[in-house]
PDB file of C-alpha atoms in Angstrom:
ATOM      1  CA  UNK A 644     155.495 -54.638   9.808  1.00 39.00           C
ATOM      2  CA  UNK A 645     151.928 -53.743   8.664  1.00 42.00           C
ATOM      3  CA  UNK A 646     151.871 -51.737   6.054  1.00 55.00           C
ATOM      4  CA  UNK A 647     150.231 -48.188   5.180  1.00 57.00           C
ATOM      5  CA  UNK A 648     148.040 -49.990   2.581  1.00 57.00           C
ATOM      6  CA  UNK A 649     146.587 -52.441   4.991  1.00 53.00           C
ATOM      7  CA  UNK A 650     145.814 -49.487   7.757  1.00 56.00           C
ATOM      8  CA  UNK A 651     143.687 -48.112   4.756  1.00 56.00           C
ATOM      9  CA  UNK A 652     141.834 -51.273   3.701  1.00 54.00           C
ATOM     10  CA  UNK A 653     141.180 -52.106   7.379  1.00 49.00           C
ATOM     11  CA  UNK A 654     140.231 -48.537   8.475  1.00 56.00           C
ATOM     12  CA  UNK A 655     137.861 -48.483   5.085  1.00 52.00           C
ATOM     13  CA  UNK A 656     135.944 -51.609   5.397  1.00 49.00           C
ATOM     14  CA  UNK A 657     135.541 -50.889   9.179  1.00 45.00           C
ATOM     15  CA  UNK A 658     134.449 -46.893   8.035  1.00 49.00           C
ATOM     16  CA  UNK A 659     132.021 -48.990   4.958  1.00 50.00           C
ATOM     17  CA  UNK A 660     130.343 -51.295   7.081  1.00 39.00           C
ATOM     18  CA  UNK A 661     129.259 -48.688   9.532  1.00 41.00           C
ATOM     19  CA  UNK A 662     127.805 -45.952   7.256  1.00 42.00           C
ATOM     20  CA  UNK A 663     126.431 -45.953   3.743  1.00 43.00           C
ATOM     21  CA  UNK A 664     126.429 -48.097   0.840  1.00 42.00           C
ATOM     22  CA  UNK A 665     126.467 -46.129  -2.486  1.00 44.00           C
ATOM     23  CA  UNK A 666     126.088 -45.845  -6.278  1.00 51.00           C
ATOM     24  CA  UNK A 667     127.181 -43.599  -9.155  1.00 82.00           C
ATOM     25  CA  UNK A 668     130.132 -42.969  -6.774  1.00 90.00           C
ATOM     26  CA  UNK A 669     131.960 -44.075 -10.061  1.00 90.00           C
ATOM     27  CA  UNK A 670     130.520 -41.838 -12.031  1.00 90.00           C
ATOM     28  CA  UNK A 671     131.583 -39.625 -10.027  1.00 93.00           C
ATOM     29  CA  UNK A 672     135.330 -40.329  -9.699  1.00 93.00           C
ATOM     30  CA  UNK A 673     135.258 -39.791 -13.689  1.00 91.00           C
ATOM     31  CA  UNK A 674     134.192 -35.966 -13.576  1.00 92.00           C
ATOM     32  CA  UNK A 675     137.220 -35.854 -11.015  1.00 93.00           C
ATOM     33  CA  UNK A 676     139.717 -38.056 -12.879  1.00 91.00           C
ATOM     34  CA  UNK A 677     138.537 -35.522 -15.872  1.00 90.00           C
ATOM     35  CA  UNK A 678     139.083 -31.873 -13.628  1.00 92.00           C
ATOM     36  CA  UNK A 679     142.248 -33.308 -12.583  1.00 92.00           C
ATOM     37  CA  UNK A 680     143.531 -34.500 -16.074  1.00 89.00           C
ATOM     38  CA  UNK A 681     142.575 -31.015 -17.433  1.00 91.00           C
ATOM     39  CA  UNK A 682     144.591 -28.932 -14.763  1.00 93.00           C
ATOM     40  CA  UNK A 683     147.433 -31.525 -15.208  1.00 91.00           C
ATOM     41  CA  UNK A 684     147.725 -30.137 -18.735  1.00 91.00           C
ATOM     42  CA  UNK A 685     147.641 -26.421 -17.550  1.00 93.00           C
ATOM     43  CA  UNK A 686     150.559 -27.800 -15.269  1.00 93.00           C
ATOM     44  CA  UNK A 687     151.983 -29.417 -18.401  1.00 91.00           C
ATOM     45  CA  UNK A 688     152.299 -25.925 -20.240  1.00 89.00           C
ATOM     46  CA  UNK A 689     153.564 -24.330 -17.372  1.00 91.00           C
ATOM     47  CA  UNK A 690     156.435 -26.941 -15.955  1.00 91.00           C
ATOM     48  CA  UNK A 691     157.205 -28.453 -19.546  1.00 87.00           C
ATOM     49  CA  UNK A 692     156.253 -31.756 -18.186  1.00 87.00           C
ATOM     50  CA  UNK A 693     157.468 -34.028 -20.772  1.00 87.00           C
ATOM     51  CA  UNK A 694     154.667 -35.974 -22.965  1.00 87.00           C
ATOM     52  CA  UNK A 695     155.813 -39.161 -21.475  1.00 83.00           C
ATOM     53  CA  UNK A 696     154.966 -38.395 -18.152  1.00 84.00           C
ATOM     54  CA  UNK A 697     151.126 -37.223 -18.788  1.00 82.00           C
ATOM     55  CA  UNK A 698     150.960 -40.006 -20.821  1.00 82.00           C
ATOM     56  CA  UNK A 699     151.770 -41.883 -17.904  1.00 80.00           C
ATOM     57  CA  UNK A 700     148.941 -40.698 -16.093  1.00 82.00           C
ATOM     58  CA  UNK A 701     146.244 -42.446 -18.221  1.00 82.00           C
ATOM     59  CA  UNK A 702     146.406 -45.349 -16.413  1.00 83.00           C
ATOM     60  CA  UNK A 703     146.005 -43.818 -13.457  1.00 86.00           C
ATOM     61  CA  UNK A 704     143.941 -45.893 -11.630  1.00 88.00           C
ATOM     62  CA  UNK A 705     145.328 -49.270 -12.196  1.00 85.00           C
ATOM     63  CA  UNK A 706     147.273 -50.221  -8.849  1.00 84.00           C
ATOM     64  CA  UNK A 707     149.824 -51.717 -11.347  1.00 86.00           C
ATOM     65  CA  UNK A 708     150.942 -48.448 -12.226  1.00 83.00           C
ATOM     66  CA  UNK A 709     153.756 -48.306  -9.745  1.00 81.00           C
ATOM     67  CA  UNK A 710     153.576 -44.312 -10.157  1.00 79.00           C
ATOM     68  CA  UNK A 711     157.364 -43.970  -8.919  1.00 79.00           C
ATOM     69  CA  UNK A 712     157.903 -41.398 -11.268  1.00 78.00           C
ATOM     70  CA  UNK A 713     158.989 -38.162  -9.235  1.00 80.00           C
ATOM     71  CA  UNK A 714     157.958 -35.919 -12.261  1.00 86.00           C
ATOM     72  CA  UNK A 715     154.493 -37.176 -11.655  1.00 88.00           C
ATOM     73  CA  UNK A 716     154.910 -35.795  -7.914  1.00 91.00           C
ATOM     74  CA  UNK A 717     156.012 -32.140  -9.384  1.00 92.00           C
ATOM     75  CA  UNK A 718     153.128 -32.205 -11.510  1.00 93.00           C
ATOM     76  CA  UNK A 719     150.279 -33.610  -9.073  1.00 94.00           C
ATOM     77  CA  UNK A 720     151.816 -31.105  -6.503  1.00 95.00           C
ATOM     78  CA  UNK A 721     151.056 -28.138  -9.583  1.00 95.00           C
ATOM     79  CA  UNK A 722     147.220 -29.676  -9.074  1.00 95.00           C
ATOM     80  CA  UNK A 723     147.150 -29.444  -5.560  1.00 96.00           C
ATOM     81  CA  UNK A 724     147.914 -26.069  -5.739  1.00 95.00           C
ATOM     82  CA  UNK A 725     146.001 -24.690  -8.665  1.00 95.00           C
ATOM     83  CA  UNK A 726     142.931 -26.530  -6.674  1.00 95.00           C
ATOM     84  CA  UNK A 727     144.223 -24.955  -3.236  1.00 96.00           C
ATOM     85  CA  UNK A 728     143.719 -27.964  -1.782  1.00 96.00           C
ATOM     86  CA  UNK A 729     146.838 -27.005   0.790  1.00 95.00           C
ATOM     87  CA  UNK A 730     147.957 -24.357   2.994  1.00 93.00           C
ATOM     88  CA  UNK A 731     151.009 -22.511   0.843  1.00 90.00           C
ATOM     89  CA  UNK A 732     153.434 -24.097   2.696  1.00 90.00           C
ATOM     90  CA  UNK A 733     151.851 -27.535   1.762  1.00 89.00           C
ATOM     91  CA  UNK A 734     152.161 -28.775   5.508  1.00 90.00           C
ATOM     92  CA  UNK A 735     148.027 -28.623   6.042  1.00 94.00           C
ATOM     93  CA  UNK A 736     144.928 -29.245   3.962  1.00 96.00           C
ATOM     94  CA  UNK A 737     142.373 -26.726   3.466  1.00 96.00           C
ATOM     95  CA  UNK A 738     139.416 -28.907   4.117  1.00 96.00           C
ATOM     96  CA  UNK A 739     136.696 -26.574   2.669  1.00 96.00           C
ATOM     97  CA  UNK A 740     138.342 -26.494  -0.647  1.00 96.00           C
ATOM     98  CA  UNK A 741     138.755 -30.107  -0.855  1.00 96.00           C
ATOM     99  CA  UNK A 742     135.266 -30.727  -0.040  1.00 96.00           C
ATOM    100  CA  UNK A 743     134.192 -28.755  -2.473  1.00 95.00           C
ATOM    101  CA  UNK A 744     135.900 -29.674  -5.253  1.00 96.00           C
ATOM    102  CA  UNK A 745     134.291 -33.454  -4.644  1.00 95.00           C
ATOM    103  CA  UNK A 746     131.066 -31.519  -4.452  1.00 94.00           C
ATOM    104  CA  UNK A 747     131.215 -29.524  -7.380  1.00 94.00           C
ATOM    105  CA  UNK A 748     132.034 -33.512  -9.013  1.00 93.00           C
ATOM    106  CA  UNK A 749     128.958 -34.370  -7.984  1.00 93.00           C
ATOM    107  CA  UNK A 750     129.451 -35.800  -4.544  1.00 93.00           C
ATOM    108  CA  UNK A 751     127.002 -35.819  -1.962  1.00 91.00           C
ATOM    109  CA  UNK A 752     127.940 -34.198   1.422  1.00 91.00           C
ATOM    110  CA  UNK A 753     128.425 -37.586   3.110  1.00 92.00           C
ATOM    111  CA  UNK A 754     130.514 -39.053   0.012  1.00 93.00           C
ATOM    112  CA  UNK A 755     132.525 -35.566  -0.118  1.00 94.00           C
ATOM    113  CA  UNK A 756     133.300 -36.199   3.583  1.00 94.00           C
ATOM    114  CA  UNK A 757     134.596 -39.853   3.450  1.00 93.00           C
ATOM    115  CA  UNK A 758     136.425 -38.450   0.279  1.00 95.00           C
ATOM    116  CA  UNK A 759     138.023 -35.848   2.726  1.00 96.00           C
ATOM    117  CA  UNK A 760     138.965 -37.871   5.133  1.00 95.00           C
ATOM    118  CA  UNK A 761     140.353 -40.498   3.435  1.00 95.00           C
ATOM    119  CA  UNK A 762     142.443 -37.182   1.745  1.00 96.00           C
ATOM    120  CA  UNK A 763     143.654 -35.615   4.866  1.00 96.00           C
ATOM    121  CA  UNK A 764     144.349 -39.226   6.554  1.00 95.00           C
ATOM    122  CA  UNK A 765     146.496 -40.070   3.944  1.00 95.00           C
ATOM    123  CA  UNK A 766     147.950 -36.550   3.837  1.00 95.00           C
ATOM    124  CA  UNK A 767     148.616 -37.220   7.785  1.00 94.00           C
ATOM    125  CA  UNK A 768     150.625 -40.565   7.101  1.00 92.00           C
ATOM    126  CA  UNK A 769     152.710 -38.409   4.527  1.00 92.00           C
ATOM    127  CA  UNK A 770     154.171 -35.595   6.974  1.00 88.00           C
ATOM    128  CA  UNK A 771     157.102 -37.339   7.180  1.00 88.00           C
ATOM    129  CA  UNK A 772     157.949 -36.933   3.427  1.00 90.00           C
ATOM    130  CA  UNK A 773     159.393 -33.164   3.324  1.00 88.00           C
ATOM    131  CA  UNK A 774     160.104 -32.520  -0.402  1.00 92.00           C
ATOM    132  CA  UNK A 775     156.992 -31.162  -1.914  1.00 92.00           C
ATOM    133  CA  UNK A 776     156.675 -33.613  -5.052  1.00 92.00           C
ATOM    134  CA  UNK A 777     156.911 -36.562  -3.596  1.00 93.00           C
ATOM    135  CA  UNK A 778     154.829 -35.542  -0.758  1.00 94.00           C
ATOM    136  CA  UNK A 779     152.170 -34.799  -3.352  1.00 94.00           C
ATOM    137  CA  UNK A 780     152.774 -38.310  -5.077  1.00 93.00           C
ATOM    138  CA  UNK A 781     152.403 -40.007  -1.327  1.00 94.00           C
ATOM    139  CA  UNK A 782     149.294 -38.831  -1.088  1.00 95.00           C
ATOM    140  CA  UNK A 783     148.211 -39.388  -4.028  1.00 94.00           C
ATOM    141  CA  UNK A 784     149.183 -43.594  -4.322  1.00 93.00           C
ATOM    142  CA  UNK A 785     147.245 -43.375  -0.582  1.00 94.00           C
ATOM    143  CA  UNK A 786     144.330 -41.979  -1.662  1.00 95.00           C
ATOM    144  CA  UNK A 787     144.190 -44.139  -5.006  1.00 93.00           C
ATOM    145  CA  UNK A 788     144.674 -46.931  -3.084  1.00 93.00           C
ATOM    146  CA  UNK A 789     141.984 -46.029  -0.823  1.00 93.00           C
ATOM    147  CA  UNK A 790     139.531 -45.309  -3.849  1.00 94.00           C
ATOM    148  CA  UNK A 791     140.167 -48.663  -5.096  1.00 91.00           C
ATOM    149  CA  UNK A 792     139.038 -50.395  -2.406  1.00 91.00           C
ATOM    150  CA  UNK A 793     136.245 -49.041  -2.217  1.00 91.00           C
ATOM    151  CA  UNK A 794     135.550 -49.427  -5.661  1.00 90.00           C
ATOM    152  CA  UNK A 795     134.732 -46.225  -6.688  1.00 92.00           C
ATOM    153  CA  UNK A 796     137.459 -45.849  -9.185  1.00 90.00           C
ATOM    154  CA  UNK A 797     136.751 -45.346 -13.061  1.00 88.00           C
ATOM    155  CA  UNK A 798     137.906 -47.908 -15.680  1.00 82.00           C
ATOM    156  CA  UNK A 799     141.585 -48.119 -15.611  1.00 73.00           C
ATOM    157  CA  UNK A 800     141.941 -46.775 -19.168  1.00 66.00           C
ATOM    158  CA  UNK A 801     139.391 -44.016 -18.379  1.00 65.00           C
ATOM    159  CA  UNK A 802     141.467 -40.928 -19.836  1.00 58.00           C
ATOM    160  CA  UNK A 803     141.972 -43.424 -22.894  1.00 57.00           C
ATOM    161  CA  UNK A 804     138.078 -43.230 -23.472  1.00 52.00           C
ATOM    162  CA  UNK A 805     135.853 -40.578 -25.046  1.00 44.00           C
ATOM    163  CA  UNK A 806     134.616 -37.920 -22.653  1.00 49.00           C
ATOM    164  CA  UNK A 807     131.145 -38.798 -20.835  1.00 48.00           C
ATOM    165  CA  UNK A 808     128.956 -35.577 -21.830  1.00 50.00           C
ATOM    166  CA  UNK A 809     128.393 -33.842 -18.154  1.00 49.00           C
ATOM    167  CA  UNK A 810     124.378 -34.550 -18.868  1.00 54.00           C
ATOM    168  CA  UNK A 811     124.929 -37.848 -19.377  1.00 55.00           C
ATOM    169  CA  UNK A 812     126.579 -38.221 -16.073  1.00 48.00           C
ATOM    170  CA  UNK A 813     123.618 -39.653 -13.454  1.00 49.00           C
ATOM    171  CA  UNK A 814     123.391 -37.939 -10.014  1.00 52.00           C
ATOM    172  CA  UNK A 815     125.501 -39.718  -7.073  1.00 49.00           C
ATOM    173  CA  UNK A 816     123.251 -40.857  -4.345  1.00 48.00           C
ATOM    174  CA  UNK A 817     124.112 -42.427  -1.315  1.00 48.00           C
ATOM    175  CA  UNK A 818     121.805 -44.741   0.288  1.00 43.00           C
ATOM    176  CA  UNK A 819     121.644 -43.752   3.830  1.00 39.00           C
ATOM    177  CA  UNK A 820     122.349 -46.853   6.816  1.00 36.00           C
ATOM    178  CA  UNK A 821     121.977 -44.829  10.357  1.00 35.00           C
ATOM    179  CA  UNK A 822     122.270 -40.964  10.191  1.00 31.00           C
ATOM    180  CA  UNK A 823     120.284 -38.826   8.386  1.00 33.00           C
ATOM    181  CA  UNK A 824     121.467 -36.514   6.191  1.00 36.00           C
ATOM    182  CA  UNK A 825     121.419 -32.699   7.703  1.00 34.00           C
ATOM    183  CA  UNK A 826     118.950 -30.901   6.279  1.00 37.00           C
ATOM    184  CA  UNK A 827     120.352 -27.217   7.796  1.00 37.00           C
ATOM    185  CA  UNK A 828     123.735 -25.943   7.431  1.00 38.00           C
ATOM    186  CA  UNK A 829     123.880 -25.302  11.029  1.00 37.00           C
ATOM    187  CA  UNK A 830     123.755 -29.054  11.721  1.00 35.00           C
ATOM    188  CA  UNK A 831     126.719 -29.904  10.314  1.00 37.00           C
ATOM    189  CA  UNK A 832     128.890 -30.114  13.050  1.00 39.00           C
ATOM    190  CA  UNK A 833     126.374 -32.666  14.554  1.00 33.00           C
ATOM    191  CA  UNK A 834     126.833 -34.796  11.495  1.00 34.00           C
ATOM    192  CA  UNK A 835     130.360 -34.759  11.032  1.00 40.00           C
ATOM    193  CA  UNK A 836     130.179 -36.713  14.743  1.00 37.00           C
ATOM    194  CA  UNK A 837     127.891 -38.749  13.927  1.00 37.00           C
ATOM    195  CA  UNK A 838     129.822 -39.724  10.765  1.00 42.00           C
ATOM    196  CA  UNK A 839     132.605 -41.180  13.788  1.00 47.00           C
ATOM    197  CA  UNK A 840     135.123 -39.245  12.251  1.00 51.00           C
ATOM    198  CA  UNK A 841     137.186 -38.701  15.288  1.00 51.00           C
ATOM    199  CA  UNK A 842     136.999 -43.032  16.252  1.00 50.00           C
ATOM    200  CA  UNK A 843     138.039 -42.913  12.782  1.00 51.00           C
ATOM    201  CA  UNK A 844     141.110 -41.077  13.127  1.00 57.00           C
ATOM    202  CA  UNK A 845     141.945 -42.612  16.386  1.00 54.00           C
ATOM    203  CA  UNK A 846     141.847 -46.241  14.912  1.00 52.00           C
ATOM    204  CA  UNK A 847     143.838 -45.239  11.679  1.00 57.00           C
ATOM    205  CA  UNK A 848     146.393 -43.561  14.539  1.00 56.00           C
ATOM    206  CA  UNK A 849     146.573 -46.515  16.664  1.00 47.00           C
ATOM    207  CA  UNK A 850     147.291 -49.255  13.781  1.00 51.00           C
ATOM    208  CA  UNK A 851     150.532 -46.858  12.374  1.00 53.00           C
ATOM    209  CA  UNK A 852     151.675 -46.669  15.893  1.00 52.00           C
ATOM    210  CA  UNK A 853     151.409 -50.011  16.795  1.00 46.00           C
ATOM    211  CA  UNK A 854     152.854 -51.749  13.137  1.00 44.00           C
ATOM    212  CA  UNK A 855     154.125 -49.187  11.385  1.00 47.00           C
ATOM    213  CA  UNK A 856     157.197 -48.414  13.515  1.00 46.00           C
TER     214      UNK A 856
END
């Protein structure tokens, strides 16, 4: 059996090699990582999350990390609703919050919408999973993952490091390969299919159908 993680690394490279090739993407993941860490200790105060369990979260983004722990779901589930990154019954994502959130990190409109979609794909492959925490924690360990291989994740003991000041954080720019980037809002929806998202979805559908029974 093929596993979820492989779908992702397959359904990335293909999604890479067709579109962009970026930098500062890094840069930022770390005003992210940072937004996040900060509501996760409004969550803390309001849940009383043990210590342990934020602590956990500093290494974050190293895929040894196993993040099992179901406390970690609760709380990440606390962020995805302080963010309203979900529908209140937590079955759908609100796309236009999600994409801005990436864009108020910095993100470009075609970074935010690879961002998105690796978010709501992973989201997709977690519907299955009907408690809310662990839901949340699915989709989070998919979209890590994801991240990862695209190398666009911060140092693994970023929330161990001294804050980047926000000036100090250089623009993300993303080096265009065959579409342009829309220069009117009302071209968006031309963009988004040019971006393939729907061959996209239809390839990332067909692999879990086909190994992932």
């Amino acid at each position: 059996m093929l596993s979820m993680k492989i779908i992702v690394v397959v359904c990335l490279i293909i999604y890479k090699a067709r579109l962009v090739q970026g930098r500062n993407e890094v840069s930022v993941l770390r005003v992210i990582s940072s937004s996040i860490g900060d509501t996760l200790l409004e969550c803390q105060t309001e849940m009383d999350i043990k210590e342990e369990v934020i602590q956990s979260f500093l290494n974050f983004w190293d895929l040894k990390n196993p993040a099992d722990n179901k406390e970690w779901g609760c709380a990440l589930e606390c962020v995805f609703k302080k963010n309203e990154f979900l529908t209140p019954d937590g079955k759908t994502v609100i796309s236009d919050n999600v994409r801005e959130f990436f864009k108020a990190a910095g993100a470009d409109g075609l970074m935010s919408l690879r961002m998105l979609d690796l978010f709501e794909m992973c989201k997709d492959d977690a519907k299955k999973t009907i408690n809310k925490c662990d839901n949340a924690l699915e989709v989070t360990k998919c979209f890590r993952f994801g991240i990862v291989q695209l190398d666009w994740a911060p140092e693994h003991n970023f929330w161990n490091r001294t804050r980047v000041h926000p000036d100090q954080i250089p623009d993300q720019v993303t080096d265009m390969v065959e579409a342009p980037q829309p220069k009117r809002r009302s071209s968006s929806n031309v963009w988004r299919r040019r971006l393939n998202r729907p061959n996209f979805r239809r390839l990332a559908s067909y692999l879990r159908r086909v190994y992932c029974r």
